[in-house]
XYZ file of C-alpha atoms in Angstrom:
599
model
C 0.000 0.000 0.000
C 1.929 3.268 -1.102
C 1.568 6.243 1.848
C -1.160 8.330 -0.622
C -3.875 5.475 -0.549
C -2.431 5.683 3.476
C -3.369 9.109 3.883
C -6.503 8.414 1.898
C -7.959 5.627 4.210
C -7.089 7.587 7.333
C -8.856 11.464 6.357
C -11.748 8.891 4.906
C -11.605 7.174 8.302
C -11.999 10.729 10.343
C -14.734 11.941 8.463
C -16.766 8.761 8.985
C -16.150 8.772 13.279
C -18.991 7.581 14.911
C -21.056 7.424 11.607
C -20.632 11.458 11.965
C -19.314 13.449 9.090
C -16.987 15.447 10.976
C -15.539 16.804 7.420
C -16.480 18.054 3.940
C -15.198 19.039 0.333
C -16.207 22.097 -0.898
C -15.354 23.152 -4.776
C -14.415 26.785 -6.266
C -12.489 28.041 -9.028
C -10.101 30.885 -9.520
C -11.522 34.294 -9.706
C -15.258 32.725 -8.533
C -17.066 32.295 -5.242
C -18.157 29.269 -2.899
C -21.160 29.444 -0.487
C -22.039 26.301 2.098
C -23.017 25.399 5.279
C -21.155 23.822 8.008
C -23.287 21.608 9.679
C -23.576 20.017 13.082
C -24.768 16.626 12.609
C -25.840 15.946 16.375
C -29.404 16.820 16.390
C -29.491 16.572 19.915
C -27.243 19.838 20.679
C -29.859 21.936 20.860
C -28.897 24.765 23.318
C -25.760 26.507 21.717
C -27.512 29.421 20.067
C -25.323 32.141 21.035
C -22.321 30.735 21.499
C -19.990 32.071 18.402
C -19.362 30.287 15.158
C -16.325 30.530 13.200
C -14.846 29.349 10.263
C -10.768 30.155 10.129
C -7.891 28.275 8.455
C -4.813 26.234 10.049
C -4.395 25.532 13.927
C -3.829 28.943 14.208
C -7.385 30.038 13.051
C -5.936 32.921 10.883
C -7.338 34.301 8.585
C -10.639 33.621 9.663
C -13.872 35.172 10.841
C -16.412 34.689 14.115
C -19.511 35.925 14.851
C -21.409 36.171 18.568
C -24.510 38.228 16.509
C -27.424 36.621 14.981
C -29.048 37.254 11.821
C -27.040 39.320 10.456
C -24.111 39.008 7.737
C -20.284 39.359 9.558
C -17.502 40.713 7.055
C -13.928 40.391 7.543
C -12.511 41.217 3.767
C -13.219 37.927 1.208
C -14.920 36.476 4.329
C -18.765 36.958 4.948
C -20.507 34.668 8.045
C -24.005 34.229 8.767
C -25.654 32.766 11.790
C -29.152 33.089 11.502
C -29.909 30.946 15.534
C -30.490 27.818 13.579
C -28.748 25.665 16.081
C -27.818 23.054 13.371
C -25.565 25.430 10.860
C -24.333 28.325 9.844
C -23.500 30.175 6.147
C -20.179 30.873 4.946
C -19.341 32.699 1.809
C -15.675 33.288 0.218
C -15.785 35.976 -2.614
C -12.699 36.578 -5.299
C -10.881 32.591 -4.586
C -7.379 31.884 -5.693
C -5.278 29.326 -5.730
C -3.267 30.296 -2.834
C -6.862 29.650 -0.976
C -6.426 25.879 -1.798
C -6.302 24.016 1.442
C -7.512 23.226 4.849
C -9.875 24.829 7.196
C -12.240 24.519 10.151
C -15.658 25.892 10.999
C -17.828 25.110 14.500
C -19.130 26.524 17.521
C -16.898 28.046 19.703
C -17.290 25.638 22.509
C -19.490 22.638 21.312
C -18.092 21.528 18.106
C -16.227 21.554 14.808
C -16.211 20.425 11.166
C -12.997 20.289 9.047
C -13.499 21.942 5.395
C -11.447 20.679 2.696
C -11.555 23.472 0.221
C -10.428 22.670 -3.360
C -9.736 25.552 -5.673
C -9.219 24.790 -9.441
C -7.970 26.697 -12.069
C -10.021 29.600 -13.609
C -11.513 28.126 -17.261
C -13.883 29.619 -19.714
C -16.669 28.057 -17.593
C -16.062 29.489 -13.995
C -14.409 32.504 -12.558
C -15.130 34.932 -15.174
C -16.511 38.518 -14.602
C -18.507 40.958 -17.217
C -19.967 44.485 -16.626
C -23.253 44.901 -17.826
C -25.145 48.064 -18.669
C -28.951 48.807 -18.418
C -31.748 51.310 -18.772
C -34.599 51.992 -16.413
C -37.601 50.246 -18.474
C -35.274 47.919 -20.062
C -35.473 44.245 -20.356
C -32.076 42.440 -20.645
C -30.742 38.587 -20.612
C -27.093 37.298 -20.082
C -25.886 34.022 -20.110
C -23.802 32.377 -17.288
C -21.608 29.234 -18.818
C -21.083 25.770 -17.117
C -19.064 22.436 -17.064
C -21.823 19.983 -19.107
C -20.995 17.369 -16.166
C -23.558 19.626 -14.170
C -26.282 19.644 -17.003
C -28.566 18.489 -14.367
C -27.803 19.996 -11.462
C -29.398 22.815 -9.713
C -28.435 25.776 -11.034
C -28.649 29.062 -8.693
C -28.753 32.898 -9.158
C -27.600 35.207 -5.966
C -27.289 39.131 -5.697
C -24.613 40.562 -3.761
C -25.814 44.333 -3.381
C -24.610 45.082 0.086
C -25.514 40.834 2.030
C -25.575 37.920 -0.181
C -29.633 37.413 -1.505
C -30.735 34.547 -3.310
C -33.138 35.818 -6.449
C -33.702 32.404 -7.756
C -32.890 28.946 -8.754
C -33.883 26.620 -11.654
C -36.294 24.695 -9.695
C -38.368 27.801 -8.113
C -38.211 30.347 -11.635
C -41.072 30.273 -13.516
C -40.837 30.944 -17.235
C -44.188 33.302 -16.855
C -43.851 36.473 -18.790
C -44.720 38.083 -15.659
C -41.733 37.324 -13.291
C -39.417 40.270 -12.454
C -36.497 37.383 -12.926
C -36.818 33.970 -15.099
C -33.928 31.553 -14.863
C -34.026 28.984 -17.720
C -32.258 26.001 -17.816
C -32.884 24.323 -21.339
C -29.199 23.857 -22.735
C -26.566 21.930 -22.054
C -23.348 24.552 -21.033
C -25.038 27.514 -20.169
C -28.244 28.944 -18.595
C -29.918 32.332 -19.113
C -30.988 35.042 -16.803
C -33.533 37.548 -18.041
C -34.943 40.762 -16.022
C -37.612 42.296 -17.199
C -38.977 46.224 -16.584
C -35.282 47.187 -15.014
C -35.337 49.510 -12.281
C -32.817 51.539 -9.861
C -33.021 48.747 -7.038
C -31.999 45.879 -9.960
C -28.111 47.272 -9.796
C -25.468 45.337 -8.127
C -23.313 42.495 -8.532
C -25.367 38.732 -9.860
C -23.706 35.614 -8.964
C -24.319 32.710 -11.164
C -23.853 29.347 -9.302
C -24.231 25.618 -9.408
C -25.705 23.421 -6.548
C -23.291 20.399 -5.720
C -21.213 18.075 -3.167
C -18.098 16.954 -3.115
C -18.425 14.981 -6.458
C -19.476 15.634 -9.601
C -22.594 14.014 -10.185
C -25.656 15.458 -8.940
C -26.391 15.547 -5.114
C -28.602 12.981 -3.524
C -31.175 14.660 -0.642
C -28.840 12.982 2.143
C -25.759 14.940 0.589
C -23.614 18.122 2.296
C -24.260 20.581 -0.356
C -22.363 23.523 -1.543
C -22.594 26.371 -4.112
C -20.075 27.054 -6.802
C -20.177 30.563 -8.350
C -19.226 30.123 -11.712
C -19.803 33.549 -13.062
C -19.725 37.265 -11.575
C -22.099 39.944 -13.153
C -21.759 43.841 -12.831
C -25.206 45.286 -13.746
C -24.980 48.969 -13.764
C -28.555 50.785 -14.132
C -28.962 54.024 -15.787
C -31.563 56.360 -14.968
C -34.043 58.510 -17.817
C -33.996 62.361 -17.216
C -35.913 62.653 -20.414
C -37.295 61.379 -23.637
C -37.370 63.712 -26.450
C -38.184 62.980 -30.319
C -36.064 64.321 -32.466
C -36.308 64.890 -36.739
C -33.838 64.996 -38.969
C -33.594 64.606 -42.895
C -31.637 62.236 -44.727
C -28.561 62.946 -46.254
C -28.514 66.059 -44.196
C -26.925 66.588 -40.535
C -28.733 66.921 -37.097
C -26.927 68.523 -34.132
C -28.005 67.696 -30.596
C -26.737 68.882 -27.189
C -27.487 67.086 -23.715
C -27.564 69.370 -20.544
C -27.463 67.390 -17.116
C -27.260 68.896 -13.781
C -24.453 71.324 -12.572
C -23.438 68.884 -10.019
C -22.033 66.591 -13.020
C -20.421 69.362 -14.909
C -17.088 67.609 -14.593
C -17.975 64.047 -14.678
C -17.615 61.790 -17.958
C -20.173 61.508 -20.703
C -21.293 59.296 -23.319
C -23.714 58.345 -26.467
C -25.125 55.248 -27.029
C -26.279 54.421 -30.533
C -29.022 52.454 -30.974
C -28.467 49.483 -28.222
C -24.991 48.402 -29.365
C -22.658 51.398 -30.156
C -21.711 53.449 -26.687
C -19.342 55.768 -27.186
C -16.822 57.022 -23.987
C -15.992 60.482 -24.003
C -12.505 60.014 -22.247
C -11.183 63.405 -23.662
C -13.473 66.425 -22.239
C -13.099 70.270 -23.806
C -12.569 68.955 -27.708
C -14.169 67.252 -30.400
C -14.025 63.406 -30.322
C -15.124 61.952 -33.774
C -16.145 58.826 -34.367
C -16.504 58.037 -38.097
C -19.913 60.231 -38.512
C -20.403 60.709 -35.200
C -18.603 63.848 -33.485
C -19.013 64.015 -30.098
C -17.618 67.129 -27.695
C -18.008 67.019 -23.665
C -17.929 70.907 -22.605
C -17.450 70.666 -19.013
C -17.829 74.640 -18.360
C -21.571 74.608 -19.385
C -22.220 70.558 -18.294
C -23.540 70.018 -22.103
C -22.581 67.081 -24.085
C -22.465 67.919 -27.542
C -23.534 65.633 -30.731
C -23.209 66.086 -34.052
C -23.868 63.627 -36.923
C -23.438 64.006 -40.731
C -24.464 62.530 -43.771
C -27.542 61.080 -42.393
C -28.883 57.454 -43.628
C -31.210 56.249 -43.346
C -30.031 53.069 -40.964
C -29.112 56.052 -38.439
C -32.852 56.579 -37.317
C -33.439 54.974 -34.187
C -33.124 55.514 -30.449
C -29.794 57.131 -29.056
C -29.131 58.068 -25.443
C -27.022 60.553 -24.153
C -25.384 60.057 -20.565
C -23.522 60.852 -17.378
C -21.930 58.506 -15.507
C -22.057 58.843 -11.824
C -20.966 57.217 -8.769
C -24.295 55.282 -8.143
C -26.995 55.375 -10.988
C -26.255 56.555 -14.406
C -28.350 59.385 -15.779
C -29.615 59.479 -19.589
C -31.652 61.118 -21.882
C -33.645 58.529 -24.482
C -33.296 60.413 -28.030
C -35.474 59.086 -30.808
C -34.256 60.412 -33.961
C -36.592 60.125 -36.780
C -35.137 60.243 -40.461
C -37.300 62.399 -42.918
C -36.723 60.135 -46.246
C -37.859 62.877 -48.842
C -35.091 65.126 -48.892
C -37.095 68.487 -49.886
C -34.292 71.108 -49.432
C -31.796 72.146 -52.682
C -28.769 70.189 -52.001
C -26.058 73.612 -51.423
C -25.878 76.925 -53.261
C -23.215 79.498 -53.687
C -22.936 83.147 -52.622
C -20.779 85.922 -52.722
C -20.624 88.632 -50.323
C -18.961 91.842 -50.740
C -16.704 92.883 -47.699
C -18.310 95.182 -45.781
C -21.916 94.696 -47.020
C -24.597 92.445 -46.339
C -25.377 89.321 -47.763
C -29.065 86.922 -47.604
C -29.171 83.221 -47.379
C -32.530 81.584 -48.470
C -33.402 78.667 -46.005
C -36.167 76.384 -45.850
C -37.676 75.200 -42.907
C -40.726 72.837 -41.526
C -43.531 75.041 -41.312
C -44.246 73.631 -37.695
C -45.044 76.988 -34.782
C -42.288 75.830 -32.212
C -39.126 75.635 -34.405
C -36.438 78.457 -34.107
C -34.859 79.681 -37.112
C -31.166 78.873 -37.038
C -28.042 79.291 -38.980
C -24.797 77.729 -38.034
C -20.804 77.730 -39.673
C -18.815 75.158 -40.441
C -15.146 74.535 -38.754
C -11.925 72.968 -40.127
C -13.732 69.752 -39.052
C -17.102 69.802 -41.085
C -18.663 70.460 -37.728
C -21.434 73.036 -37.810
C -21.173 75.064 -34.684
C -23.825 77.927 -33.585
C -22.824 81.475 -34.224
C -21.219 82.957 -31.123
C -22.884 85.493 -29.021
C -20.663 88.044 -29.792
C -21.499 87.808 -33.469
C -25.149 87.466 -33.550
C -25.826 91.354 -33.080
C -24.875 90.975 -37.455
C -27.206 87.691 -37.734
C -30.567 88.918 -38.200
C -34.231 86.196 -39.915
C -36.742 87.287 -41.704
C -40.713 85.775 -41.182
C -41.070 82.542 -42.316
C -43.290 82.409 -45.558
C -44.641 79.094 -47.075
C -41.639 77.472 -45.281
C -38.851 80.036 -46.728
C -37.081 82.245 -44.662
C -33.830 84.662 -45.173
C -30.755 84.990 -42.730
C -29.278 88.102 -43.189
C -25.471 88.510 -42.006
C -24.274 92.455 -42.135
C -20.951 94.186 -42.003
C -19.303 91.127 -43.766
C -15.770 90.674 -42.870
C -13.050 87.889 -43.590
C -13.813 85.955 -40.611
C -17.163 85.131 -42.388
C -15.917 83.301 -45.555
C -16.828 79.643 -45.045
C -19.873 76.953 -45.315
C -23.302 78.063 -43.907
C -25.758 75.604 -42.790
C -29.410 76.564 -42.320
C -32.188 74.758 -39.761
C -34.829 74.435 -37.376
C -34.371 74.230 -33.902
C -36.155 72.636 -31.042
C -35.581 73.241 -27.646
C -36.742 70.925 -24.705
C -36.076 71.795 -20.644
C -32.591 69.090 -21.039
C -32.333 68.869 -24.609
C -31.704 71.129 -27.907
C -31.640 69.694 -31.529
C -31.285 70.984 -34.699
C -31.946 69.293 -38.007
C -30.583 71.391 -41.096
C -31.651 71.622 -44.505
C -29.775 73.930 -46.508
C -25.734 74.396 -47.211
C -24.653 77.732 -48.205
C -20.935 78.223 -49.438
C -19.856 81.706 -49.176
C -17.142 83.254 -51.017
C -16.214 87.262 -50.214
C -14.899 89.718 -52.790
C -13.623 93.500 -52.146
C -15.669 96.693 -53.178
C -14.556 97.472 -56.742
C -11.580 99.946 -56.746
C -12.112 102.738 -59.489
C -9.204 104.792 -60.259
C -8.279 107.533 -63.356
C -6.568 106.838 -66.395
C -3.174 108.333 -65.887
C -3.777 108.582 -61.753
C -2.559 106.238 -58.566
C -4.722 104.236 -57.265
C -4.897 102.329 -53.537
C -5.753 98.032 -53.421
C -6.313 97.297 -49.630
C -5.560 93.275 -49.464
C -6.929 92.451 -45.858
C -5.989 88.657 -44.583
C -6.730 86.354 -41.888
C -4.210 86.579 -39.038
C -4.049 83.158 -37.624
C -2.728 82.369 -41.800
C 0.361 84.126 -40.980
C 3.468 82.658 -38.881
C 6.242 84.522 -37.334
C 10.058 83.667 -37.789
C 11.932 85.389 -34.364
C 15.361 86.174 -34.886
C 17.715 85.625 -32.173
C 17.245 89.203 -31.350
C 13.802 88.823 -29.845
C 12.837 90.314 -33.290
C 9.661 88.358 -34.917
C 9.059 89.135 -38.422
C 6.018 87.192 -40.460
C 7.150 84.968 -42.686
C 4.292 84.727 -45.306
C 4.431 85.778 -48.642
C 1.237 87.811 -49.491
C 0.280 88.234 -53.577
C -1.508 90.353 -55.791
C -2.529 88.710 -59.036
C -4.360 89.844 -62.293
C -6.326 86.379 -62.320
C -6.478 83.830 -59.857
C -3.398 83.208 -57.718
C -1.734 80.083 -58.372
C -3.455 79.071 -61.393
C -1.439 79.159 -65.024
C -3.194 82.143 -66.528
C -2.750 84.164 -63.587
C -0.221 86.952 -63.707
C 1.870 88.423 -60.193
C 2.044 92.013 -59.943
C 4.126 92.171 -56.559
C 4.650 89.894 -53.558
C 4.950 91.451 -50.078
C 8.857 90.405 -50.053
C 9.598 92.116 -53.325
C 12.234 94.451 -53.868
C 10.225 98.040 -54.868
C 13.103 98.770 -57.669
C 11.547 95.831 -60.001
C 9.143 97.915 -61.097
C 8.598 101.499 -59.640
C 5.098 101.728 -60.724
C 4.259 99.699 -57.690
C 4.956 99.654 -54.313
C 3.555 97.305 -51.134
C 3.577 97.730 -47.609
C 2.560 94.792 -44.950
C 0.999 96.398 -42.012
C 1.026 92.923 -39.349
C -0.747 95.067 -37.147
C -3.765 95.497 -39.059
C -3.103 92.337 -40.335
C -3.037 94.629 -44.137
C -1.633 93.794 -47.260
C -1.560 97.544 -49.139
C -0.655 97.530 -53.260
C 0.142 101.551 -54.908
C -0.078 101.674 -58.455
C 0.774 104.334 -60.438
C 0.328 105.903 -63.985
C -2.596 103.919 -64.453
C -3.772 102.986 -67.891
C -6.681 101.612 -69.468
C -5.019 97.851 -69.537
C -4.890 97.626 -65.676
C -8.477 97.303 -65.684
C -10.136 93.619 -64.205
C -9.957 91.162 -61.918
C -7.190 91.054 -59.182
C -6.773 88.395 -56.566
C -5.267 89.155 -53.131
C -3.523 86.103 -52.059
C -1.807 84.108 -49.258
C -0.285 80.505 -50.145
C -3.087 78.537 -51.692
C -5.630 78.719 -48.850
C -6.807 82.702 -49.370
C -8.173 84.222 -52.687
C -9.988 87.333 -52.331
C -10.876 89.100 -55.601
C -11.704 92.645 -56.388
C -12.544 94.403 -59.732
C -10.171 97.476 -60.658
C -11.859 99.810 -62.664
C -10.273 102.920 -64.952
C -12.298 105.582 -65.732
C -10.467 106.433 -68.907
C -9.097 109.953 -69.275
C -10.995 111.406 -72.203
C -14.499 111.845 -70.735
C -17.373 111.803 -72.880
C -19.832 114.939 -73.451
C -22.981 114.834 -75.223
C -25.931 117.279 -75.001
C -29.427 115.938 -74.505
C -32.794 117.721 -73.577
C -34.516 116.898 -70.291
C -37.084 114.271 -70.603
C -35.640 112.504 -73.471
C -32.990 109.731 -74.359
C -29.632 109.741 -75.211
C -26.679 107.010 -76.569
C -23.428 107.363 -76.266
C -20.805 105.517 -77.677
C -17.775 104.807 -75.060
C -13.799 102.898 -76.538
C -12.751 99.712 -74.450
C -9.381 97.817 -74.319
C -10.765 94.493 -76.798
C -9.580 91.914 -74.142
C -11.586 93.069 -71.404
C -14.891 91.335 -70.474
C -16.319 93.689 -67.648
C -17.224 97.501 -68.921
C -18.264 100.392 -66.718
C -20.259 103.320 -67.125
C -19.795 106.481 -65.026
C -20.474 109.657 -64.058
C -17.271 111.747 -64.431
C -18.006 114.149 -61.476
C -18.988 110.651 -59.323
C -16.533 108.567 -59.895
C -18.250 105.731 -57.925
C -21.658 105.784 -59.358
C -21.032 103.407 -61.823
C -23.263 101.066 -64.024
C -22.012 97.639 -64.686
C -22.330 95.963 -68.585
C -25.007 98.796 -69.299
């Protein structure tokens, strides 16, 4: 006989004293939980309530845990007790096992008796010991699956929740498969059963334990058998809660724009959109725009909004969206269904150019429905249409609304206002503000023609953006810019367009012209002198290949025209032109700026 099957006969011999079972196997794995019982089997013992129970490991009793109360769970760390006066046994529960856990222990009654607890702990598989998070939504109905060994296909199978003591919810042979039950347990596979919870609510959230009902051995336990629990799966169900739930209408191939205001107490905390049930975006960088193929998503902690915008609308994109907050205890939402208009009814863009210093209209269309706001947005570097800021608006001005058509009107137009316009209709809700647009507006800006005299000087004022220009600094201190400004006759940059100066060219090359670059004023000034009738048309004010501004030069040529007529009747006068020139100009001599265009 070799010492093992020695060792073997003599623990089997222990345990079976007296016909008592004096000791007991219980089963976990790595990374999952065990729950059992330890037992006094001497039914005649009655008296020993409150004397204290304790399970602990080694001779030593450390670590362990003992209890003197009743009904009520005992935590020391991993440890939980539970001694609820039954005089025959009390509950133990180890959370989080490892293998280092593997071993020997014993549990009793302080002064009456004792059981020795052989605990096994195997390795962590795909089947026990693992741990998901879960996410949920007030209302919602959700179902996970919880994996098992197929050796304990018919066992029972068990479902606990650990939100503050250990609660059992259910087990396979009490859950009823009614349509009814807050929880149904179903057990109809062979590796796996399936929890579902219906009509979620705050009190739902917590950790789930999935577990299987066994003994010491692997087949199923017989009524006379020392049972134990083996928690096979851990389950983090976090529960978010509905602020609002706001419809929102959008048109296809179009963008919507949608911003999400929660409570100043979670200004600073992190945000995210959910798309449809699958898709949940993190916003892990706050202050910026995040995109997310056509999603853009910006969390502006200063005003506690969380800002979406989404382009190019399908029509696969309609559907519900939330919008969220993530706090320490319950999550907090708003439930967006976003409706896709399939007719698209608006032009698809249009083009306009605005004069610097003038004012320019935009023609937008817009639902003819009484609570929608009229609104007019720019787009930035990153196709993201952003509301006007308040320090513009004073030059934004819309007209009334007729048969769904109404004009924005943008005065004083400077550089800053070159770009893409979109229009819309906005709706505003007490959490919530959407707007779906309709039309694109591309806006170009020219400069007022510049009319000088045949023969006479004449001033082009070239203004340009200032973030477009970068500084050199000389070890001096001294910072000069370093961009080249242009003026063309013809587009900059393209073959048939011919330089008349840069801003870093020597004056001498041709003393007709001079240019001065006032950084200050961020100004780009051109002189030209003994003007002629050739000089007339189109110029282009340049920087690199990202700024064209044109502006017509017109030359009143130096022999004016006189011819008699009598008041009240009609007169034709014939006027010479350079042959190459495709814009003419008629004016009056003593108003050298009332001029008539082509006739």
């Amino acid at each position: 006989m070799t010492a093992a099957a020695t060792i073997i006969i003599i623990f089997i011999t222990l345990c079976l004293i007296s016909g008592q079972v004096l000791c007991f196997k219980v089963i976990g794995c790595s990374g999952g939980s065990v729950m059992f019982k330890c037992m006094n089997s001497n039914q005649r013992e009655s008296n020993d309530q409150l004397k204290g129970k304790y399970f602990c490991r080694n001779r030593d009793c450390k670590p362990g845990i003992s209890t003197e109360l009743l009904r009520r769970w005992v935590y020391n760390e991993r440890y939980t007790l539970y001694d609820d006066g039954n005089s025959r046994f009390f509950t133990v529960f180890i959370r989080n096992l490892s293998r280092e856990d593997d071993g020997r222990y014993t549990c009793g009654n302080n002064q009456k008796w004792s059981r020795d607890v052989d605990l096994r702990v195997n390795k962590k598989s795909s089947s026990c010991g693992t741990s998901v998070i879960r996410s949920a939504y007030i209302g919602q109905t959700i179902t996970f699956s919880c994996e098992y060994d197929h050796k304990f296909e018919t066992h029972t199978k068990v479902l606990y929740r650990v939100n503050g003591d250990p609660v059992l919810v259910l087990n396979s042979s009490q859950s009823s498969q009614s349509s009814e039950e807050k929880f149904i347990l179903s057990d109809s596979q062979k590796d796996h059963f399936t929890v579902t919870i219906r009509n979620i609510s705050a009190e739902e959230r917590g950790v789930y334990l999935c577990g299987v009902e066994r003994d010491g051995a692997d087949k199923p336990p017989s009524e006379t058998s020392i049972t134990h629990i083996t928690f096979i799966k851990e389950i983090k169900l976090n529960v978010s809660s509905q602020i609002t739930s706001v419809q929102v209408e959008a048109n296809i191939s179009k963008s919507v724009f949608i911003k999400c205001k929660f409570p100043k107490e979670f200004k600073e905390n992190k945000k995210f959109i959910q798309i449809h049930s699958s898709q949940k975006i993190s916003v892990d960088e706050q202050n910026q725009w995040i995109r997310h193929d056509r999603v853009h998503v910006y969390d502006d902690t200063s005003a506690g909004v969380l800002k979406v915008f989404i382009s190019n609308l399908t029509a696969a994109d309609e559907g519900t969206y939330r919008c969220g907050v993530n706090t320490a205890d319950v999550h907090l939402f708003m439930k967006i269904k976003l409706k896709i208009s399939q007719g698209d009814h608006f032009r698809e863009s249009s083009e306009s150019v605005a004069v610097i210093g003038e004012s320019v209209k935009l023609s937008c269309n817009s639902p003819e429905k009484q609570q929608l706001i009229k609104h007019i947005c720019k787009e930035n570097e990153k196709k993201i249409c952003q509301s006007i800021s308040s320090s513009e608006k004073q030059r934004f001005e819309f007209s009334d609304s007729t048969a769904g058509v109404y004009t924005a009107s943008i005065s004083n137009v400077s550089l800053r206002d070159a770009g893409v316009y979109w229009c819309g209709a906005e709706t505003r809700h007490k959490n919530l503000t959407s707007v779906s647009l309709t039309n694109k507006h591309q806006l170009t800006l020219t400069m007022p023609p510049v009319i000088g005299r045949e023969g006479d000087s004449v001033e082009i004022k070239c203004p340009y953006k200032e973030k477009l220009t970068e500084e050199v600094c000389l070890r001096s201190g001294k910072c000069l810019r370093k961009e080249v400004k242009y003026l063309c006759k013809g587009k900059c940059f393209t073959k048939d367009a011919q330089n008349i100066i840069r801003s870093d060219e020597d004056h001498d090359k041709n003393p007709k012209i001079s240019v001065k670059d006032d950084t200050e004023l961020s100004l780009f000034t051109v002189n030209m002198t003994e003007l002629r009738a050739e000089d007339a048309g189109k110029y282009w004010c340049a920087m690199r290949d990202v700024f064209n501004l044109p502006l017509e030069l017109m030359i009143i040529m130096k022999d004016a025209v006189i011819h008699e007529a009598s008041v009240g009747g009609s007169a034709s006068i014939s006027c010479k032109h350079i042959r190459n020139q495709t814009q003419k100009f008629f004016c009056r001599g003593d108003q050298p700026n009332n001029c008539i265009r082509d006739g």
